[in-house]
Coordinates of N, CA, C and O in Angstrom, one line a residue:
M19 N 0.7 -1.2 0.1 CA -0.1 0.0 -0.1 C 0.8 1.1 0.0 O 1.7 1.3 0.8
D20 N 0.7 1.9 -0.9 CA 1.4 3.6 -1.0 C 1.1 4.2 0.1 O 0.1 4.3 0.6
K21 N 2.1 4.8 0.2 CA 2.1 5.8 1.8 C 1.3 7.3 1.1 O 2.0 7.5 0.2
I22 N 0.5 7.9 1.9 CA -0.1 9.1 1.8 C 1.0 10.2 1.9 O 1.5 10.3 3.2
L23 N 1.1 11.1 0.9 CA 2.6 12.1 1.5 C 1.8 13.3 1.7 O 1.0 13.5 1.4
T24 N 2.6 14.2 2.7 CA 1.9 15.4 2.7 C 2.3 16.3 1.3 O 3.3 16.0 0.7
D25 N 1.7 17.4 1.3 CA 1.8 18.3 0.2 C 3.3 18.8 -0.1 O 3.6 18.7 -1.1
K26 N 4.2 18.9 1.2 CA 5.7 19.4 1.2 C 6.2 18.0 0.7 O 7.3 18.2 -0.2
E27 N 6.0 16.8 0.9 CA 6.6 15.9 0.5 C 6.3 15.3 -0.9 O 7.6 14.9 -1.5
Q28 N 5.4 15.6 -1.3 CA 4.8 15.3 -3.0 C 5.7 16.3 -3.7 O 6.1 16.0 -4.7
I29 N 5.7 17.7 -3.1 CA 6.8 18.7 -3.8 C 7.7 18.5 -4.0 O 8.5 18.1 -5.1
V30 N 8.5 17.7 -2.7 CA 9.9 17.4 -2.8 C 10.3 16.3 -4.0 O 11.1 15.9 -4.9
L31 N 9.1 14.9 -4.0 CA 9.2 14.1 -4.5 C 9.4 14.0 -6.3 O 9.8 14.0 -6.8
D32 N 8.2 15.1 -6.4 CA 8.2 15.7 -7.7 C 9.1 16.3 -8.3 O 9.8 16.0 -9.6
K33 N 9.9 16.8 -7.3 CA 11.0 17.5 -7.9 C 12.5 16.4 -7.8 O 13.2 16.6 -9.1
L34 N 12.6 15.8 -7.2 CA 13.3 14.6 -7.4 C 13.2 13.8 -8.7 O 13.9 13.7 -9.5
V35 N 12.2 13.6 -9.1 CA 11.5 13.0 -10.1 C 11.9 13.3 -11.2 O 12.6 12.7 -12.0
M36 N 11.4 14.6 -11.4 CA 12.3 15.6 -12.7 C 13.7 15.8 -12.6 O 14.2 15.3 -13.5
L37 N 14.6 15.7 -11.5 CA 15.7 15.5 -11.7 C 16.4 14.4 -12.2 O 17.4 14.2 -12.8
C38 N 15.5 13.1 -11.8 CA 15.8 11.6 -12.1 C 15.5 11.7 -13.9 O 16.3 11.5 -14.1
V39 N 14.1 12.1 -14.1 CA 14.2 12.2 -15.5 C 15.4 12.9 -16.5 O 15.7 12.1 -17.2
L40 N 15.9 13.9 -15.8 CA 16.7 14.2 -16.6 C 18.3 13.9 -16.5 O 19.0 14.1 -17.6
E41 N 18.6 13.3 -15.7 CA 19.9 12.4 -15.5 C 20.0 11.4 -16.3 O 20.8 11.1 -17.2
K42 N 18.8 10.5 -16.2 CA 18.4 9.4 -16.9 C 18.6 9.8 -18.4 O 18.7 8.9 -19.8
M43 N 17.9 10.6 -19.1 CA 17.8 11.2 -20.6 C 19.4 11.2 -20.8 O 19.3 11.2 -22.4
E44 N 20.3 12.2 -20.1 CA 21.7 12.2 -20.5 C 21.5 13.7 -21.7 O 22.6 13.4 -22.1
I45 N 20.5 14.2 -21.8 CA 21.2 15.2 -23.1 C 19.9 16.3 -22.0 O 18.8 15.8 -21.8
P46 N 19.9 17.6 -22.8 CA 18.9 18.4 -22.4 C 17.8 18.1 -22.8 O 17.7 17.6 -23.9
L47 N 16.5 19.0 -22.3 CA 15.7 18.4 -22.7 C 14.9 20.0 -22.8 O 14.9 20.7 -22.1
T48 N 13.8 20.2 -24.0 CA 13.1 21.3 -24.0 C 11.8 21.2 -22.8 O 11.5 19.8 -22.2
E49 N 11.4 22.1 -22.8 CA 9.9 22.6 -21.3 C 9.4 21.4 -21.9 O 8.6 20.8 -21.2
D50 N 9.0 21.8 -23.3 CA 7.6 20.8 -23.5 C 8.1 19.0 -23.3 O 7.4 18.6 -23.1
S51 N 9.3 19.0 -23.8 CA 9.6 17.4 -23.8 C 9.6 16.8 -22.3 O 9.1 15.8 -21.8
I52 N 10.1 18.1 -20.8 CA 10.0 17.4 -19.7 C 8.5 17.3 -19.4 O 8.2 16.5 -18.7
L53 N 7.5 18.4 -19.6 CA 6.6 18.3 -19.3 C 5.3 16.9 -20.1 O 4.8 16.2 -19.0
D54 N 5.9 16.8 -21.3 CA 5.3 15.6 -22.0 C 5.6 14.4 -21.2 O 4.9 13.5 -20.9
I55 N 7.0 14.2 -21.1 CA 7.1 12.9 -20.2 C 6.8 12.6 -18.5 O 6.3 11.9 -18.7
C56 N 6.9 13.9 -17.9 CA 6.7 14.0 -16.4 C 4.9 14.1 -16.2 O 4.7 13.4 -15.2
S57 N 4.4 14.5 -17.2 CA 2.9 15.2 -16.7 C 2.0 14.5 -17.7 O 0.8 14.2 -17.4
V58 N 2.3 14.7 -19.0 CA 1.2 13.9 -20.0 C 1.2 12.6 -20.3 O 0.3 12.1 -20.2
K59 N 2.2 12.1 -20.8 CA 2.3 10.4 -20.9 C 2.4 9.9 -19.4 O 2.2 8.6 -20.1
N60 N 3.2 10.3 -18.5 CA 2.8 9.8 -17.7 C 2.4 10.4 -16.4 O 2.6 11.9 -16.2
D61 N 2.1 10.1 -15.3 CA 1.4 11.0 -14.2 C 2.8 10.7 -13.0 O 2.3 10.9 -11.9
W62 N 4.0 11.0 -13.4 CA 4.7 11.2 -12.6 C 4.5 12.4 -11.4 O 4.7 12.2 -10.2
I63 N 4.3 13.3 -12.3 CA 3.8 14.8 -11.8 C 2.7 14.8 -12.0 O 2.1 15.4 -13.5
K64 N 1.5 14.7 -11.2 CA 0.1 14.4 -11.9 C -0.3 15.8 -12.1 O -1.5 15.9 -13.2
N65 N 0.0 17.1 -11.8 CA -0.7 18.5 -12.1 C 0.2 19.3 -12.8 O 1.3 19.1 -12.6
Y66 N -0.2 19.1 -14.0 CA 0.7 19.8 -15.2 C 1.4 21.3 -14.7 O 2.7 21.4 -15.3
M67 N 0.5 22.0 -14.5 CA 0.8 23.2 -14.0 C 1.9 23.5 -13.1 O 3.2 23.9 -12.3
D68 N 1.9 22.5 -11.9 CA 3.3 22.2 -11.4 C 4.2 21.6 -11.5 O 5.4 22.1 -11.0
C69 N 4.1 20.5 -12.5 CA 5.1 20.4 -13.5 C 5.9 21.6 -13.8 O 7.2 21.8 -13.7
K70 N 5.2 22.3 -14.6 CA 5.8 23.6 -15.2 C 6.6 24.7 -14.2 O 7.7 25.2 -14.4
A71 N 5.8 24.8 -13.1 CA 6.5 25.7 -11.8 C 7.6 24.8 -11.2 O 8.8 25.9 -11.0
I72 N 7.5 23.6 -11.1 CA 8.9 23.0 -10.8 C 10.1 23.1 -11.6 O 11.3 23.4 -11.2
I73 N 9.8 22.9 -13.3 CA 11.0 23.5 -13.9 C 11.6 25.0 -13.3 O 13.1 24.8 -13.3
H74 N 10.8 25.8 -13.2 CA 11.4 27.2 -13.0 C 11.9 27.2 -11.7 O 13.0 28.1 -11.4
E75 N 11.7 26.6 -10.7 CA 12.2 26.6 -9.2 C 13.3 26.0 -9.4 O 14.3 26.5 -8.5
L76 N 13.3 25.0 -10.0 CA 14.7 24.4 -9.9 C 15.7 24.9 -10.8 O 16.8 24.7 -10.2
T77 N 15.3 25.7 -11.7 CA 16.1 26.6 -12.2 C 16.8 27.6 -11.5 O 17.7 27.9 -11.3
E78 N 15.4 28.4 -10.7 CA 15.8 29.4 -9.9 C 16.8 28.9 -8.7 O 17.9 29.8 -8.2
S79 N 16.3 27.8 -8.6 CA 17.7 27.2 -7.1 C 18.9 26.7 -7.5 O 19.5 26.0 -7.0
K80 N 19.2 26.4 -8.9 CA 20.8 26.6 -9.8 C 20.8 24.6 -9.8 O 21.8 24.1 -10.0
L81 N 19.4 23.9 -9.6 CA 19.7 22.7 -9.6 C 19.6 22.0 -11.5 O 19.9 21.1 -11.5
L82 N 18.9 23.4 -12.3 CA 19.0 23.3 -13.6 C 19.3 24.0 -13.9 O 19.3 25.5 -13.5
Y83 N 20.1 24.4 -15.3 CA 20.1 25.5 -16.2 C 19.8 25.4 -17.6 O 19.5 24.5 -18.2
K84 N 19.5 26.6 -18.1 CA 19.2 26.9 -19.3 C 20.2 26.9 -20.1 O 21.0 28.0 -19.9
I85 N 19.7 26.5 -21.4 CA 20.7 26.2 -22.4 C 19.7 27.2 -23.8 O 18.6 26.5 -23.9
G86 N 20.4 28.2 -24.5 CA 19.2 28.8 -25.3 C 19.3 29.7 -25.1 O 19.4 30.9 -24.4
N87 N 18.0 30.1 -26.2 CA 17.4 32.1 -26.3 C 16.1 31.4 -26.6 O 15.3 30.7 -27.1
V88 N 15.3 32.4 -25.4 CA 13.8 32.6 -25.5 C 13.4 32.8 -26.7 O 12.1 32.4 -27.3
E89 N 14.1 33.6 -27.2 CA 12.9 34.1 -28.4 C 12.9 33.5 -29.5 O 11.9 33.0 -30.1
D90 N 13.9 32.2 -29.6 CA 13.5 31.1 -30.7 C 12.8 30.3 -30.3 O 12.4 29.1 -31.1
G91 N 12.5 30.2 -28.7 CA 11.5 29.0 -28.3 C 12.2 28.2 -28.0 O 11.5 26.7 -28.0
K92 N 13.8 27.6 -28.4 CA 14.5 26.3 -28.2 C 15.2 26.4 -26.8 O 16.3 26.0 -26.8
E93 N 14.5 26.6 -25.7 CA 15.6 26.4 -24.1 C 15.6 25.4 -24.5 O 14.6 24.4 -24.1
L94 N 16.6 24.9 -23.7 CA 16.7 23.4 -23.2 C 17.0 23.8 -21.8 O 18.0 24.7 -21.0
F95 N 16.7 22.7 -20.7 CA 17.1 23.0 -19.4 C 17.8 21.1 -19.0 O 17.5 20.4 -19.8
A96 N 19.3 21.3 -18.5 CA 19.9 20.5 -18.1 C 20.3 20.6 -16.4 O 19.9 21.5 -15.9
L97 N 20.7 19.2 -16.1 CA 21.2 19.4 -14.8 C 22.7 20.2 -14.4 O 23.2 19.9 -15.4
T98 N 22.5 20.8 -13.5 CA 23.8 21.3 -12.9 C 24.8 20.3 -12.4 O 24.2 19.5 -11.9
Y99 N 25.7 20.5 -12.0 CA 26.4 19.8 -11.1 C 25.4 19.7 -9.6 O 25.7 18.5 -9.1
E100 N 25.2 20.7 -9.1 CA 24.3 20.7 -7.8 C 23.6 20.0 -7.8 O 22.7 18.8 -6.8
G101 N 22.5 19.8 -9.0 CA 21.7 18.9 -9.3 C 21.7 17.9 -9.2 O 21.4 16.5 -8.6
R102 N 22.6 17.1 -9.9 CA 23.1 15.7 -9.9 C 23.5 15.5 -8.4 O 23.2 14.2 -8.1
E103 N 24.2 16.3 -7.8 CA 24.7 15.8 -6.3 C 23.2 15.9 -5.6 O 23.7 14.8 -4.8
C104 N 22.3 16.7 -5.7 CA 21.0 16.5 -4.5 C 20.6 15.2 -5.1 O 20.1 14.8 -4.0
L105 N 20.2 14.9 -6.4 CA 19.9 13.6 -6.7 C 20.6 12.6 -6.1 O 19.8 11.5 -5.6
S106 N 21.9 12.4 -6.0 CA 22.2 11.4 -5.6 C 22.4 11.0 -4.1 O 22.4 10.2 -3.7
Y107 N 22.1 12.2 -3.7 CA 21.7 12.2 -2.1 C 20.6 11.8 -1.5 O 20.2 11.0 -0.6
L108 N 19.3 12.2 -2.4 CA 18.1 12.3 -2.0 C 17.5 11.0 -2.9 O 16.2 10.8 -2.8
Y109 N 18.1 10.4 -3.6 CA 17.6 9.5 -4.9 C 17.0 8.1 -4.1 O 15.8 8.0 -4.8
R110 N 17.0 7.9 -3.1 CA 16.1 6.6 -2.5 C 15.4 7.3 -1.9 O 14.3 6.2 -1.5
R111 N 15.0 8.6 -2.1 CA 13.9 9.1 -1.4 C 12.3 8.6 -2.6 O 11.4 8.7 -2.3
I112 N 13.1 8.5 -3.6 CA 11.7 8.2 -4.8 C 11.6 6.7 -4.6 O 12.8 5.9 -4.4
P113 N 10.4 6.4 -4.6 CA 9.9 4.9 -4.3 C 10.4 4.1 -5.2 O 10.7 4.5 -6.8
F114 N 11.1 2.8 -5.2 CA 12.0 1.5 -5.9 C 10.8 1.3 -7.5 O 11.5 1.5 -8.1
S115 N 9.6 1.3 -7.2 CA 8.6 1.1 -8.1 C 8.4 2.5 -9.2 O 8.7 1.9 -10.5
L116 N 8.5 3.4 -8.6 CA 8.5 4.5 -9.5 C 9.9 4.8 -10.2 O 10.0 5.2 -11.7
R117 N 11.1 4.5 -9.6 CA 12.2 4.9 -10.0 C 12.6 3.8 -11.3 O 12.9 3.9 -12.6
E118 N 11.8 2.4 -11.1 CA 12.2 1.1 -12.2 C 10.8 1.9 -13.3 O 11.3 1.6 -14.4
N119 N 9.8 2.3 -13.1 CA 8.9 2.9 -14.0 C 9.6 3.9 -15.1 O 9.4 3.8 -16.1
I120 N 10.2 4.7 -14.3 CA 10.8 6.0 -15.1 C 12.2 5.3 -15.7 O 12.0 5.9 -17.1
S121 N 12.7 4.5 -15.4 CA 14.0 3.8 -15.9 C 13.2 3.1 -17.0 O 13.8 3.1 -18.6
Q122 N 12.2 2.5 -17.0 CA 12.0 1.5 -17.9 C 11.3 2.4 -19.4 O 11.7 2.1 -20.5
Y123 N 10.6 3.2 -19.0 CA 9.6 4.6 -20.0 C 10.7 5.2 -21.0 O 10.9 5.3 -21.8
L124 N 11.9 5.6 -20.1 CA 12.9 6.5 -20.7 C 14.2 5.6 -21.2 O 14.4 5.9 -22.5
Q125 N 13.8 4.2 -21.1 CA 14.7 3.4 -22.0 C 14.1 2.7 -23.2 O 14.9 3.0 -24.4
L126 N 12.7 3.0 -23.1 CA 12.2 2.5 -24.5 C 11.9 3.8 -25.4 O 11.5 3.7 -26.5
N127 N 11.5 5.1 -24.6 CA 11.5 6.2 -25.6 C 12.7 7.4 -25.8 O 12.1 8.2 -26.2
K128 N 13.7 7.1 -25.4 CA 14.8 8.2 -25.3 C 14.7 8.4 -26.7 O 15.1 9.7 -26.9
L129 N 15.0 7.4 -27.7 CA 15.3 7.7 -28.7 C 14.2 8.8 -29.7 O 14.4 9.8 -30.2
N130 N 12.6 8.2 -29.0 CA 11.4 9.0 -29.6 C 11.8 10.5 -29.1 O 11.4 11.6 -30.3
V131 N 12.1 10.8 -27.7 CA 12.0 12.0 -27.3 C 13.3 12.8 -27.9 O 13.2 14.0 -28.6
K132 N 14.7 12.3 -28.0 CA 15.7 13.1 -28.7 C 15.2 13.3 -30.3 O 15.6 14.4 -30.3
S133 N 14.6 12.6 -31.1 CA 14.3 12.9 -32.2 C 13.2 14.1 -32.5 O 13.2 14.7 -33.2
A134 N 12.2 13.7 -31.5 CA 11.3 15.2 -31.6 C 12.0 16.2 -31.8 O 11.4 17.3 -31.6
Q135 N 13.0 16.5 -30.5 CA 13.9 17.5 -30.4 C 14.8 18.0 -31.4 O 14.6 19.0 -31.5
E136 N 15.0 17.1 -31.8 CA 16.1 16.9 -33.0 C 15.4 17.6 -34.3 O 16.2 18.5 -35.1
Y137 N 14.3 17.2 -34.7 CA 13.8 16.9 -36.0 C 12.5 17.6 -35.6 O 11.6 17.0 -35.5
T138 N 12.4 19.2 -35.8 CA 11.2 19.6 -35.6 C 10.5 20.3 -37.3 O 11.9 20.4 -38.1
S139 N 9.4 20.7 -36.9 CA 8.7 21.2 -38.2 C 7.3 22.0 -38.1 O 7.1 21.4 -36.5
T140 N 6.8 22.9 -38.4 CA 6.1 23.9 -38.2 C 5.6 24.0 -39.5 O 6.1 23.9 -40.5
Y141 N 4.1 24.7 -39.7 CA 3.6 25.1 -40.8 C 2.6 26.3 -40.8 O 2.3 26.5 -39.5
N142 N 2.6 27.3 -41.4 CA 1.8 28.5 -41.4 C 1.0 28.6 -42.6 O 1.5 28.3 -43.9
K143 N -0.3 29.0 -42.6 CA -1.0 29.4 -43.6 C -0.5 30.7 -44.4 O -0.4 31.6 -43.7
N144 N -0.5 30.9 -46.0 CA -0.2 32.1 -46.4 C -1.9 32.5 -46.7 O -2.4 31.8 -47.1
D145 N -1.9 33.8 -47.2 CA -3.0 34.7 -47.6 C -3.4 33.8 -48.8 O -4.6 33.8 -49.0
D146 N -2.8 33.3 -49.5 CA -3.0 32.7 -51.1 C -3.6 31.1 -50.9 O -3.8 30.5 -51.9
G147 N -3.7 30.9 -49.8 CA -4.2 29.2 -49.1 C -3.2 28.7 -49.1 O -3.5 27.3 -48.6
S148 N -2.0 28.9 -49.4 CA -0.9 27.7 -49.6 C -0.1 27.9 -48.3 O -0.7 28.5 -47.2
Y149 N 0.7 26.9 -47.8 CA 1.2 26.9 -46.5 C 2.9 26.6 -46.7 O 3.1 26.0 -47.4
N150 N 3.4 27.6 -45.7 CA 4.6 27.7 -45.4 C 5.4 26.4 -44.6 O 4.8 27.0 -43.6
I151 N 6.0 25.6 -44.9 CA 6.2 24.7 -44.0 C 8.3 24.7 -43.7 O 8.9 25.3 -44.6
I152 N 8.4 24.9 -42.3 CA 9.6 24.9 -41.9 C 10.1 23.7 -41.3 O 9.4 23.3 -40.3
L153 N 11.5 23.0 -41.8 CA 11.6 22.0 -41.1 C 13.0 22.1 -40.6 O 14.0 22.6 -41.6
R154 N 13.6 21.7 -39.3 CA 14.6 21.9 -38.7 C 15.6 20.9 -38.5 O 14.4 19.6 -37.8
I155 N 16.6 21.1 -38.0 CA 17.4 19.8 -37.5 C 18.5 20.3 -36.5 O 19.1 21.6 -36.8
Y156 N 18.1 19.9 -35.4 CA 19.0 20.4 -33.9 C 19.7 19.7 -33.6 O 19.4 18.7 -33.7
E157 N 21.2 20.1 -33.0 CA 22.3 19.2 -32.4 C 21.7 19.3 -31.1 O 21.1 20.3 -30.6
P158 N 22.0 17.8 -30.0 CA 21.2 18.0 -28.8 C 22.0 19.5 -28.0 O 21.3 19.6 -27.0
L159 N 23.1 19.8 -27.9 CA 23.6 21.1 -26.9 C 23.6 22.2 -27.9 O 23.8 23.3 -27.3
I160 N 22.7 22.3 -29.1 CA 22.8 23.7 -29.7 C 21.5 23.9 -29.8 O 20.8 23.2 -30.1
T161 N 21.3 25.5 -29.5 CA 19.6 26.1 -29.9 C 19.3 26.4 -30.9 O 18.3 27.0 -31.1
V162 N 20.5 26.6 -31.8 CA 20.4 27.2 -33.2 C 20.1 26.1 -34.3 O 21.3 25.3 -33.8
P163 N 19.0 26.2 -34.9 CA 19.4 24.6 -35.6 C 20.5 24.8 -37.1 O 21.2 25.7 -37.3
M164 N 20.8 23.8 -37.0 CA 22.1 23.5 -37.9 C 22.0 23.0 -39.3 O 22.4 23.2 -40.4
F165 N 20.6 22.8 -39.8 CA 19.9 22.6 -40.8 C 18.7 23.0 -40.8 O 17.7 23.0 -39.9
E166 N 18.4 24.3 -42.0 CA 17.1 24.8 -41.8 C 16.2 24.9 -43.3 O 17.1 25.3 -44.3
L167 N 15.1 24.2 -43.9 CA 14.6 24.0 -44.7 C 13.6 24.8 -45.1 O 12.3 24.0 -44.2
K168 N 12.8 25.4 -45.6 CA 11.6 26.1 -45.9 C 11.2 25.7 -47.3 O 11.5 25.9 -48.7
I169 N 10.0 25.6 -47.5 CA 9.2 24.7 -48.6 C 7.7 25.3 -48.4 O 7.2 25.5 -47.4
K170 N 7.2 25.3 -50.0 CA 5.9 25.8 -49.8 C 4.9 24.6 -50.4 O 5.4 24.0 -51.4
A171 N 4.0 25.0 -49.4 CA 2.9 23.4 -49.8 C 1.4 23.8 -50.2 O 1.0 25.3 -49.7
P172 N 1.0 23.2 -51.3 CA -0.4 23.8 -52.3 C -1.4 23.7 -51.2 O -2.5 24.5 -50.9
T173 N -1.7 22.7 -50.1 CA -2.8 22.4 -49.3 C -2.1 22.1 -47.7 O -1.0 21.8 -47.6
R174 N -2.9 22.2 -46.7 CA -3.0 21.9 -45.3 C -2.3 20.3 -45.4 O -1.4 19.7 -44.7
Q175 N -3.0 19.1 -46.1 CA -2.9 18.0 -46.1 C -1.6 17.6 -46.6 O -1.0 17.0 -46.1
S176 N -0.9 18.2 -47.7 CA 0.4 18.0 -48.3 C 1.1 18.7 -47.4 O 2.4 18.2 -47.0
A177 N 0.9 19.6 -46.5 CA 1.9 20.2 -45.6 C 1.6 19.3 -44.4 O 2.9 18.6 -44.1
N178 N 1.0 18.3 -43.8 CA 0.9 17.5 -43.0 C 2.0 16.5 -43.4 O 2.2 15.7 -42.4
E179 N 1.4 16.1 -44.6 CA 2.2 14.9 -45.1 C 4.0 15.0 -44.8 O 4.2 14.2 -44.9
A180 N 4.0 16.3 -45.8 CA 5.0 16.9 -45.4 C 6.2 16.7 -43.8 O 7.4 16.2 -43.9
I181 N 5.3 17.2 -43.0 CA 5.8 17.1 -41.8 C 5.9 15.8 -41.3 O 6.8 15.4 -40.6
H182 N 4.9 14.9 -41.3 CA 4.8 13.6 -41.0 C 6.4 13.2 -41.5 O 7.1 12.0 -41.1
K183 N 6.5 13.1 -43.0 CA 7.7 12.3 -43.5 C 9.2 13.0 -42.7 O 10.2 12.1 -42.7
W184 N 9.0 13.7 -42.8 CA 10.0 14.8 -42.0 C 10.5 13.9 -41.1 O 11.7 13.8 -40.6
K185 N 9.3 13.7 -39.8 CA 9.9 12.8 -38.8 C 10.6 11.8 -39.1 O 11.2 11.4 -38.2
T186 N 10.4 10.9 -39.9 CA 10.6 9.8 -40.2 C 12.1 9.3 -40.9 O 12.7 8.8 -41.2
S187 N 12.0 10.8 -41.9 CA 13.7 10.7 -42.9 C 14.4 12.1 -42.8 O 15.3 12.5 -43.9
A188 N 14.1 12.6 -41.9 CA 14.9 13.7 -41.7 C 16.5 13.5 -41.9 O 17.3 14.5 -42.8
P189 N 17.2 12.6 -41.4 CA 18.6 12.1 -41.1 C 19.0 11.9 -42.9 O 19.8 12.4 -43.2
E190 N 18.0 11.3 -43.5 CA 18.9 11.2 -45.0 C 18.3 11.9 -46.1 O 19.1 12.2 -46.9
I191 N 17.6 12.9 -45.3 CA 17.4 14.3 -46.5 C 18.4 15.1 -46.4 O 18.8 15.3 -47.3
Y192 N 18.5 15.4 -45.0 CA 19.9 16.2 -44.5 C 21.1 15.8 -45.5 O 22.0 16.8 -45.9
E193 N 21.3 14.3 -45.2 CA 22.3 13.7 -45.8 C 22.6 14.0 -47.2 O 23.8 14.2 -47.6
S194 N 21.6 13.6 -47.9 CA 21.4 13.9 -49.2 C 21.9 15.1 -50.0 O 22.7 15.3 -50.8
I195 N 21.0 16.3 -49.3 CA 21.5 17.6 -49.5 C 22.9 18.1 -49.0 O 23.9 18.8 -49.7
Y196 N 23.6 17.3 -48.2 CA 24.7 17.8 -47.4 C 25.3 17.3 -48.7 O 26.3 17.9 -48.8
E197 N 25.7 16.1 -48.5 CA 26.3 15.6 -49.8 C 26.5 16.3 -51.1 O 27.8 16.3 -51.9
K198 N 25.4 16.8 -51.6 CA 25.2 17.4 -53.0 C 25.7 18.9 -53.1 O 26.2 19.2 -53.9
L199 N 25.7 19.4 -52.0 CA 26.4 20.6 -51.8 C 27.5 20.9 -51.1 O 28.5 21.9 -51.6
I200 N 28.0 20.4 -50.0 CA 29.1 20.4 -49.6 C 30.3 19.7 -50.0 O 30.1 18.2 -49.8
N201 N 31.1 20.2 -50.6 CA 32.4 18.8 -50.9 C 33.4 18.8 -49.7 O 34.2 19.7 -49.1
I202 N 33.7 17.5 -49.3 CA 34.1 17.3 -48.2 C 35.8 16.4 -48.8 O 36.5 15.8 -47.6
D203 N 36.5 16.7 -49.4 CA 37.8 16.3 -49.9 C 38.5 16.8 -49.0 O 39.4 17.7 -48.5

């Protein structure tokens, strides 16, 4: 039977869970990825707004740090040395079953999370009814795209198809364009 936690104990546990997720992912994560992992796809931090607040509290208390630029919306969060140290001291406060659940989920989904952060896509509608599609590739620790492709699609359906194809074939597309444009002799 699960122990009922006080509000204060629950907040501490939620913060430790977030630190644990960031440590096990081994790469910086966007705020959206953290929220998705901890609160949307799993109920490790039950309240979405609490999860959002915890990210910022951990950053203010120097257990996480930001990499990136607010202007381009590609801020990444990573553990500081103090965050790793804090987690190492308090790791056992996370129930074993929850630690196992986190480990299993991240082991199965690490590559999906990583590629969702590295291969991004958006589109917007033009006045003429066509759609501009922006496809980007990011490196894990760099918040400025290393590759950006802008194309125009005639319909929303074709824009959605392009975005779907990008998610699965971005590396091959990038490699093909790079090889055709850049001489590596």
